[in-house]
Structure formats: structure tokens, C-alpha cells
XYZ file of N, CA and C in Angstrom:
255
model
N 9.371 16.986 -8.145
C 9.064 18.225 -8.813
C 7.732 19.236 -8.006
N 7.730 19.898 -7.277
C 7.266 20.524 -6.747
C 5.670 20.936 -7.752
N 4.327 21.249 -8.250
C 4.108 22.031 -8.997
C 3.041 22.502 -7.813
N 3.470 23.890 -7.692
C 1.897 24.874 -7.528
C 0.839 24.895 -7.844
N -0.237 24.423 -6.987
C -2.040 24.254 -6.854
C -2.313 25.107 -8.514
N -2.034 26.187 -8.340
C -2.898 26.886 -9.141
C -2.365 26.273 -10.924
N -1.291 25.353 -11.142
C -1.132 25.213 -12.402
C -1.799 23.513 -12.999
N -2.281 23.435 -11.107
C -3.023 22.126 -11.798
C -4.224 22.278 -12.076
N -4.863 21.809 -13.474
C -5.821 21.944 -14.205
C -7.288 20.299 -14.165
N -6.264 19.142 -14.291
C -6.880 17.453 -14.560
C -6.604 17.352 -13.216
N -7.361 16.610 -12.640
C -7.716 15.422 -12.181
C -8.637 14.084 -12.210
N -7.824 13.649 -11.967
C -8.015 11.726 -12.485
C -8.239 10.776 -11.553
N -8.770 10.120 -11.643
C -9.600 9.317 -10.161
C -8.661 7.993 -10.850
N -7.680 7.480 -10.278
C -7.209 5.659 -10.803
C -7.702 4.895 -9.674
N -7.960 3.708 -10.513
C -7.923 2.432 -9.887
C -6.809 1.376 -9.853
N -6.323 1.347 -9.385
C -5.222 1.020 -9.545
C -4.898 -0.163 -10.153
N -6.170 -0.502 -9.045
C -6.367 -2.533 -8.586
C -7.762 -2.648 -7.803
N -7.700 -4.300 -7.444
C -8.842 -4.713 -7.452
C -9.024 -4.816 -6.191
N -8.251 -5.669 -5.677
C -7.857 -6.513 -4.661
C -7.899 -5.238 -3.102
N -8.289 -6.466 -2.370
C -7.980 -5.429 -1.114
C -8.006 -6.862 -0.283
N -6.863 -6.846 0.429
C -6.551 -6.594 2.617
C -7.517 -6.451 3.295
N -8.335 -5.655 3.491
C -9.446 -5.837 4.797
C -10.619 -6.203 4.403
N -11.222 -6.527 5.737
C -12.366 -7.498 6.002
C -13.696 -6.602 6.080
N -13.765 -5.048 5.425
C -15.191 -3.875 5.774
C -16.259 -5.671 5.861
N -16.930 -4.378 6.758
C -18.422 -5.129 6.808
C -19.153 -5.206 5.803
N -19.087 -3.382 4.652
C -19.801 -3.820 4.475
C -19.547 -3.198 2.864
N -18.094 -4.098 2.559
C -17.360 -4.449 1.106
C -16.964 -5.961 0.732
N -18.098 -6.155 0.123
C -16.757 -7.939 -0.023
C -15.851 -7.839 -1.090
N -15.061 -6.929 -0.877
C -13.792 -7.070 -1.338
C -13.258 -7.571 -1.510
N -12.575 -8.073 -0.412
C -11.547 -8.576 -0.156
C -11.763 -10.239 -0.395
N -12.625 -10.600 -2.063
C -13.060 -12.019 -1.739
C -12.598 -12.420 -3.081
N -12.281 -11.274 -3.788
C -12.034 -10.370 -5.492
C -10.429 -11.435 -5.111
N -10.493 -12.394 -6.760
C -9.752 -13.132 -6.690
C -8.709 -12.033 -8.024
N -6.608 -11.552 -7.185
C -6.425 -10.792 -7.698
C -5.486 -11.202 -8.978
N -5.581 -12.505 -9.628
C -5.291 -13.035 -10.860
C -6.062 -12.316 -11.815
N -7.339 -11.244 -11.456
C -8.340 -11.572 -12.894
C -7.202 -10.030 -12.794
N -6.342 -9.023 -11.620
C -5.985 -8.184 -12.088
C -4.868 -7.806 -13.451
N -4.352 -6.393 -13.816
C -3.900 -6.281 -14.589
C -2.393 -5.506 -14.046
N -1.443 -6.389 -13.684
C -0.259 -5.914 -12.980
C 1.328 -5.266 -13.345
N 1.350 -3.184 -14.343
C 2.245 -3.738 -15.304
C 3.381 -3.121 -14.105
N 4.312 -3.179 -14.350
C 5.896 -2.678 -14.014
C 5.669 -1.373 -13.315
N 6.011 -1.275 -11.893
C 5.833 0.778 -11.998
C 6.168 1.184 -13.309
N 7.563 1.224 -13.781
C 8.180 1.384 -14.728
C 7.542 2.247 -15.626
N 6.547 0.859 -16.352
C 5.366 1.331 -16.626
C 4.154 2.492 -16.839
N 3.411 1.517 -15.857
C 2.352 2.724 -15.468
C 3.672 4.695 -15.146
N 5.037 4.224 -14.698
C 5.437 5.613 -15.118
C 5.874 6.352 -16.072
N 5.438 5.851 -17.320
C 5.744 6.154 -18.536
C 4.458 6.479 -19.065
N 3.414 6.230 -18.324
C 2.195 6.225 -19.112
C 1.532 7.464 -18.600
N 2.104 7.817 -17.290
C 1.435 9.373 -16.087
C 2.737 10.261 -16.933
N 4.081 9.478 -17.534
C 5.070 10.430 -17.762
C 3.985 11.465 -19.636
N 3.523 10.726 -20.259
C 3.117 11.036 -21.816
C 1.300 11.197 -21.119
N 1.576 11.333 -19.889
C 0.382 12.118 -19.500
C 0.224 13.590 -18.612
N 1.547 13.586 -17.657
C 2.311 15.029 -17.452
C 2.169 16.207 -19.115
N 2.748 15.175 -19.924
C 3.286 15.985 -21.268
C 2.614 16.007 -22.029
N 1.382 16.174 -21.626
C -0.506 16.900 -23.064
C -1.309 17.334 -22.609
N -1.366 16.982 -20.470
C -2.161 18.293 -20.112
C -1.229 18.065 -18.599
N 0.121 18.517 -18.555
C 0.775 19.330 -17.011
C 0.303 18.486 -16.218
N 0.343 19.233 -15.329
C 0.675 18.631 -13.818
C -0.926 18.443 -12.861
N -0.978 16.849 -12.944
C -2.654 17.322 -12.399
C -2.786 15.881 -11.099
N -3.663 16.481 -10.955
C -4.390 15.759 -9.159
C -4.321 14.315 -9.570
N -4.273 13.266 -8.860
C -4.506 11.974 -8.894
C -4.896 11.180 -8.452
N -6.568 11.370 -7.600
C -7.083 10.232 -6.527
C -6.730 8.648 -6.687
N -5.691 8.278 -6.027
C -5.449 6.883 -6.230
C -6.292 6.273 -5.385
N -7.022 4.466 -6.085
C -8.132 3.861 -5.283
C -7.729 2.272 -5.981
N -8.763 1.677 -5.394
C -8.784 0.921 -6.004
C -9.928 -0.433 -5.223
N -9.967 -1.305 -5.385
C -9.884 -1.818 -3.647
C -9.148 -1.345 -3.289
N -7.917 -1.483 -2.221
C -6.412 -1.212 -1.709
C -5.576 -1.428 -2.504
N -4.580 -0.109 -2.854
C -3.489 -0.001 -3.599
C -2.006 0.013 -3.602
N -2.362 -0.221 -2.291
C -1.228 -0.065 -1.395
C -0.963 -2.458 -1.317
N -2.408 -2.774 -1.698
C -1.429 -4.095 -2.361
C -0.764 -4.702 -3.842
N -1.090 -4.224 -4.486
C 0.128 -3.614 -5.845
C 1.068 -3.300 -4.902
N 1.744 -4.532 -6.072
C 2.916 -5.323 -5.121
C 4.224 -3.829 -5.342
N 4.355 -3.177 -6.060
C 6.145 -2.565 -5.677
C 4.872 -0.353 -5.497
N 3.809 -0.312 -4.784
C 3.201 0.424 -4.156
C 4.370 1.513 -3.825
N 4.201 1.390 -2.624
C 5.466 2.381 -2.538
C 6.535 3.428 -3.508
N 7.809 2.119 -4.472
C 8.262 2.941 -5.925
C 7.444 3.392 -6.592
N 5.956 3.131 -6.856
C 5.360 4.055 -7.832
C 4.986 4.967 -7.088
N 4.373 5.128 -6.062
C 3.609 6.678 -5.422
C 4.870 7.226 -5.072
N 5.979 7.031 -4.994
C 6.998 8.167 -5.529
C 7.307 9.074 -6.529
N 7.569 7.987 -7.283
C 7.841 8.053 -8.384
C 6.505 8.956 -9.409
N 4.831 8.743 -9.013
C 4.206 10.021 -9.453
C 4.297 11.112 -8.673
N 4.861 10.595 -7.446
C 4.772 12.673 -6.992
C 5.945 13.038 -6.796
N 6.670 12.507 -8.242
C 7.769 13.039 -9.005
C 7.187 14.166 -10.317
N 6.327 13.567 -10.936
C 5.846 13.358 -12.047
C 4.904 14.449 -11.413
N 3.867 14.643 -11.189
C 2.818 14.800 -10.676
C 2.153 15.349 -9.345
């Protein structure tokens, strides 16, 4: 579902995870151990973002982290999220 830009009123910054597989010289994020992250299945995240849609309408969501693509089902989650927001 595509939403016109004028319909977007709310912006969220979402740190999906705190792990990172890069070794940038200015950041030590790659040293973090992934066991501390709370990993919800993509279906649960999409339920949450569906509720956000019902409460606030279509939103801009900036996904960050560490490196969010280290989330195990990143592509499936982002495709589902794009359908909602």
C-alpha cells in the first residue's frame, strides 16, 4: 500500500538491533555480543507496526541499530513494514 507524503504526520527512529558486522574505526559496535538483543519474530514486529498504523496513520520509520540487516529476517520484515508505512 503506498501512502502519499502529505498523509505522513509522524516519524519514528527505530533501533532494530544493537549488533553490527562492520568494523568501522570510529565505532566499537562490532564488539557487542548479540545475545543481549531482544529478537522478536518479524510477524510480531509487524503486529506492533500495524497497531502504530491504526493509532497514528502512515509514518516515516528510520531503521537503525547497530547494523539492522544483521536481524535474522531483515528483508522479510522490511518488505512487510513497507506495506504498512
